[in-house]
mmCIF file of C-alpha atoms and ligand atoms in Angstrom:
data_model
loop_
_atom_site.group_PDB
_atom_site.id
_atom_site.type_symbol
_atom_site.label_atom_id
_atom_site.label_comp_id
_atom_site.label_asym_id
_atom_site.label_seq_id
_atom_site.Cartn_x
_atom_site.Cartn_y
_atom_site.Cartn_z
ATOM 1 C CA GLY A 28 0.000 0.000 0.000
ATOM 2 C CA ASP A 29 0.810 3.705 -0.263
ATOM 3 C CA VAL A 30 2.275 4.827 3.077
ATOM 4 C CA GLY A 31 1.735 8.542 2.379
ATOM 5 C CA ALA A 32 -1.932 8.056 1.489
ATOM 6 C CA GLY A 33 -2.241 5.811 4.544
ATOM 7 C CA GLU A 34 -1.020 8.608 6.797
ATOM 8 C CA GLN A 35 -3.938 10.762 5.619
ATOM 9 C CA VAL A 36 -6.391 7.921 6.323
ATOM 10 C CA PHE A 37 -4.825 7.459 9.763
ATOM 11 C CA ASN A 38 -5.059 11.120 10.699
ATOM 12 C CA ALA A 39 -8.709 11.279 9.642
ATOM 13 C CA ASN A 40 -9.935 7.969 11.122
ATOM 14 C CA CYS A 41 -7.544 6.550 13.712
ATOM 15 C CA ALA A 42 -5.741 9.397 15.462
ATOM 16 C CA ALA A 43 -8.690 10.108 17.797
ATOM 17 C CA CYS A 44 -7.777 6.899 19.648
ATOM 18 C CA HIS A 45 -4.239 6.201 18.349
ATOM 19 C CA ALA A 46 -2.442 9.577 18.209
ATOM 20 C CA GLY A 47 1.303 9.046 18.254
ATOM 21 C CA GLY A 48 0.729 5.292 17.903
ATOM 22 C CA GLN A 49 -0.761 5.101 21.384
ATOM 23 C CA ASN A 50 -4.175 3.814 22.512
ATOM 24 C CA VAL A 51 -6.354 6.048 24.672
ATOM 25 C CA ILE A 52 -8.885 3.276 25.450
ATOM 26 C CA MET A 53 -6.623 0.269 26.112
ATOM 27 C CA PRO A 54 -3.221 1.773 26.932
ATOM 28 C CA ASP A 55 -1.241 -1.475 26.540
ATOM 29 C CA LYS A 56 -2.560 -2.117 23.011
ATOM 30 C CA THR A 57 -0.505 0.505 21.209
ATOM 31 C CA LEU A 58 0.670 0.499 17.591
ATOM 32 C CA GLU A 59 4.313 0.187 18.667
ATOM 33 C CA LYS A 60 6.319 -2.721 17.262
ATOM 34 C CA GLU A 61 6.458 -4.720 20.490
ATOM 35 C CA ALA A 62 2.732 -4.294 21.237
ATOM 36 C CA LEU A 63 1.724 -5.375 17.721
ATOM 37 C CA GLU A 64 3.963 -8.416 18.036
ATOM 38 C CA GLN A 65 2.436 -9.257 21.396
ATOM 39 C CA TYR A 66 -1.261 -8.471 20.906
ATOM 40 C CA LEU A 67 -2.315 -8.162 17.266
ATOM 41 C CA ALA A 68 -4.200 -11.283 16.158
ATOM 42 C CA GLY A 69 -2.147 -12.854 13.362
ATOM 43 C CA GLY A 70 1.046 -11.003 14.216
ATOM 44 C CA ARG A 71 2.673 -7.738 13.188
ATOM 45 C CA ASN A 72 1.918 -7.639 9.453
ATOM 46 C CA GLU A 73 -0.229 -5.623 7.047
ATOM 47 C CA LYS A 74 -2.784 -8.361 6.520
ATOM 48 C CA ALA A 75 -3.448 -8.636 10.261
ATOM 49 C CA VAL A 76 -3.908 -4.846 10.548
ATOM 50 C CA MET A 77 -6.316 -4.920 7.579
ATOM 51 C CA THR A 78 -8.370 -7.652 9.244
ATOM 52 C CA GLN A 79 -8.684 -5.743 12.524
ATOM 53 C CA VAL A 80 -9.493 -2.441 10.788
ATOM 54 C CA THR A 81 -12.101 -4.084 8.548
ATOM 55 C CA ASN A 82 -13.843 -6.022 11.327
ATOM 56 C CA GLY A 83 -13.041 -3.998 14.473
ATOM 57 C CA LYS A 84 -12.344 -5.579 17.853
ATOM 58 C CA ASN A 85 -14.072 -4.911 21.182
ATOM 59 C CA ALA A 86 -14.120 -1.092 21.634
ATOM 60 C CA MET A 87 -12.443 -0.486 18.266
ATOM 61 C CA PRO A 88 -15.058 0.153 15.568
ATOM 62 C CA ALA A 89 -15.190 -1.737 12.254
ATOM 63 C CA PHE A 90 -14.166 0.351 9.250
ATOM 64 C CA GLY A 91 -15.158 -2.163 6.594
ATOM 65 C CA GLY A 92 -18.307 -0.242 5.673
ATOM 66 C CA ARG A 93 -16.701 3.196 5.878
ATOM 67 C CA LEU A 94 -13.291 2.891 4.220
ATOM 68 C CA SER A 95 -12.447 1.328 0.852
ATOM 69 C CA GLU A 96 -10.189 -1.722 0.681
ATOM 70 C CA GLU A 97 -7.542 0.531 -0.843
ATOM 71 C CA ASP A 98 -7.753 2.980 2.085
ATOM 72 C CA ILE A 99 -7.525 0.056 4.530
ATOM 73 C CA ALA A 100 -4.503 -1.404 2.703
ATOM 74 C CA ASN A 101 -2.818 2.012 2.724
ATOM 75 C CA VAL A 102 -3.452 2.667 6.416
ATOM 76 C CA ALA A 103 -2.155 -0.824 7.233
ATOM 77 C CA SER A 104 1.053 -0.056 5.308
ATOM 78 C CA TYR A 105 1.404 3.202 7.257
ATOM 79 C CA VAL A 106 0.881 1.474 10.627
ATOM 80 C CA ILE A 107 3.414 -1.278 9.895
ATOM 81 C CA ALA A 108 5.997 1.115 8.401
ATOM 82 C CA THR A 109 5.682 3.518 11.321
ATOM 83 C CA SER A 110 5.871 0.717 13.899
ATOM 84 C CA GLU A 111 9.233 -0.076 12.287
ATOM 85 C CA SER A 112 10.586 3.486 12.088
ATOM 86 C CA GLY A 113 9.082 4.605 15.425
ATOM 87 C CA TRP A 114 6.078 6.837 16.102
ATOM 88 C CA ASP A 115 8.118 9.716 17.534
HETATM 89 C C1 HEM B 11 -6.376 -1.766 18.636
HETATM 90 C C2 HEM B 11 -5.407 0.116 14.262
HETATM 91 C C3 HEM B 11 -9.130 3.204 14.821
HETATM 92 C C4 HEM B 11 -9.626 1.733 19.389
HETATM 93 C C5 HEM B 11 -5.790 -1.524 17.403
HETATM 94 C C6 HEM B 11 -4.733 -2.299 16.810
HETATM 95 C C7 HEM B 11 -4.472 -1.792 15.590
HETATM 96 C C8 HEM B 11 -5.367 -0.675 15.398
HETATM 97 C C9 HEM B 11 -3.427 -2.276 14.587
HETATM 98 C C10 HEM B 11 -4.028 -3.490 17.505
HETATM 99 C C11 HEM B 11 -3.050 -2.899 18.521
HETATM 100 C C12 HEM B 11 -2.502 -3.934 19.503
HETATM 101 O O1 HEM B 11 -3.119 -4.990 19.657
HETATM 102 O O2 HEM B 11 -1.428 -3.631 20.136
HETATM 103 C C13 HEM B 11 -6.351 1.106 14.025
HETATM 104 C C14 HEM B 11 -6.472 1.828 12.777
HETATM 105 C C15 HEM B 11 -7.554 2.645 12.906
HETATM 106 C C16 HEM B 11 -8.066 2.484 14.266
HETATM 107 C C17 HEM B 11 -5.525 1.659 11.589
HETATM 108 C C18 HEM B 11 -8.197 3.533 11.872
HETATM 109 C C19 HEM B 11 -8.527 3.009 10.631
HETATM 110 C C20 HEM B 11 -9.519 3.139 16.127
HETATM 111 C C21 HEM B 11 -10.475 4.024 16.747
HETATM 112 C C22 HEM B 11 -10.615 3.601 18.042
HETATM 113 C C23 HEM B 11 -9.746 2.462 18.232
HETATM 114 C C24 HEM B 11 -11.149 5.206 16.072
HETATM 115 C C25 HEM B 11 -11.460 4.171 19.154
HETATM 116 C C26 HEM B 11 -12.749 4.571 18.936
HETATM 117 C C27 HEM B 11 -8.857 0.603 19.553
HETATM 118 C C28 HEM B 11 -8.920 -0.268 20.713
HETATM 119 C C29 HEM B 11 -8.003 -1.302 20.464
HETATM 120 C C30 HEM B 11 -7.378 -1.018 19.190
HETATM 121 C C31 HEM B 11 -9.815 -0.102 21.924
HETATM 122 C C32 HEM B 11 -7.744 -2.530 21.340
HETATM 123 C C33 HEM B 11 -8.730 -3.620 20.874
HETATM 124 C C34 HEM B 11 -8.663 -4.864 21.734
HETATM 125 O O3 HEM B 11 -7.710 -5.645 21.552
HETATM 126 O O4 HEM B 11 -9.554 -5.054 22.590
HETATM 127 N N1 HEM B 11 -6.154 -0.530 16.519
HETATM 128 N N2 HEM B 11 -7.319 1.530 14.894
HETATM 129 N N3 HEM B 11 -9.091 2.211 17.052
HETATM 130 N N4 HEM B 11 -7.945 0.118 18.659
HETATM 131 FE FE1 HEM B 11 -7.634 0.821 16.784
#
């Protein structure tokens, strides 16, 4: 996916709960590398992020009806790339 386009999707749809790669609702479940490795169902990879964004999980809403597959692929690329480079 397109990381730059994914950053726009992230800022518009995810940053309310995940600003700076954090998690305001469940503070341990951040978007940092170690947290994704530990908690994300399916492991720290773009496909696993796409699945969670599409379907939601617990207090995280599903975006499958609101974002296109392309937007979801792009935001997943942004999340994985930024977990690698660091959120700050
Ligand atoms: C968890 C991505 C929007 C609330 C996660 C995780 C990812 C993610 C990858 C797994 C983190 C981990 O397990 O360490 C995204 C993306 C979003 C988005 C890319 C936008 C498209 C939101 C929004 C909210 C939210 C808007 C709040 C209303 C949560 C919560 C969890 C979570 C509560 C923990 C879920 C659980 O395991 O019970 N998010 N998120 N997310 N997110 Fe989001």
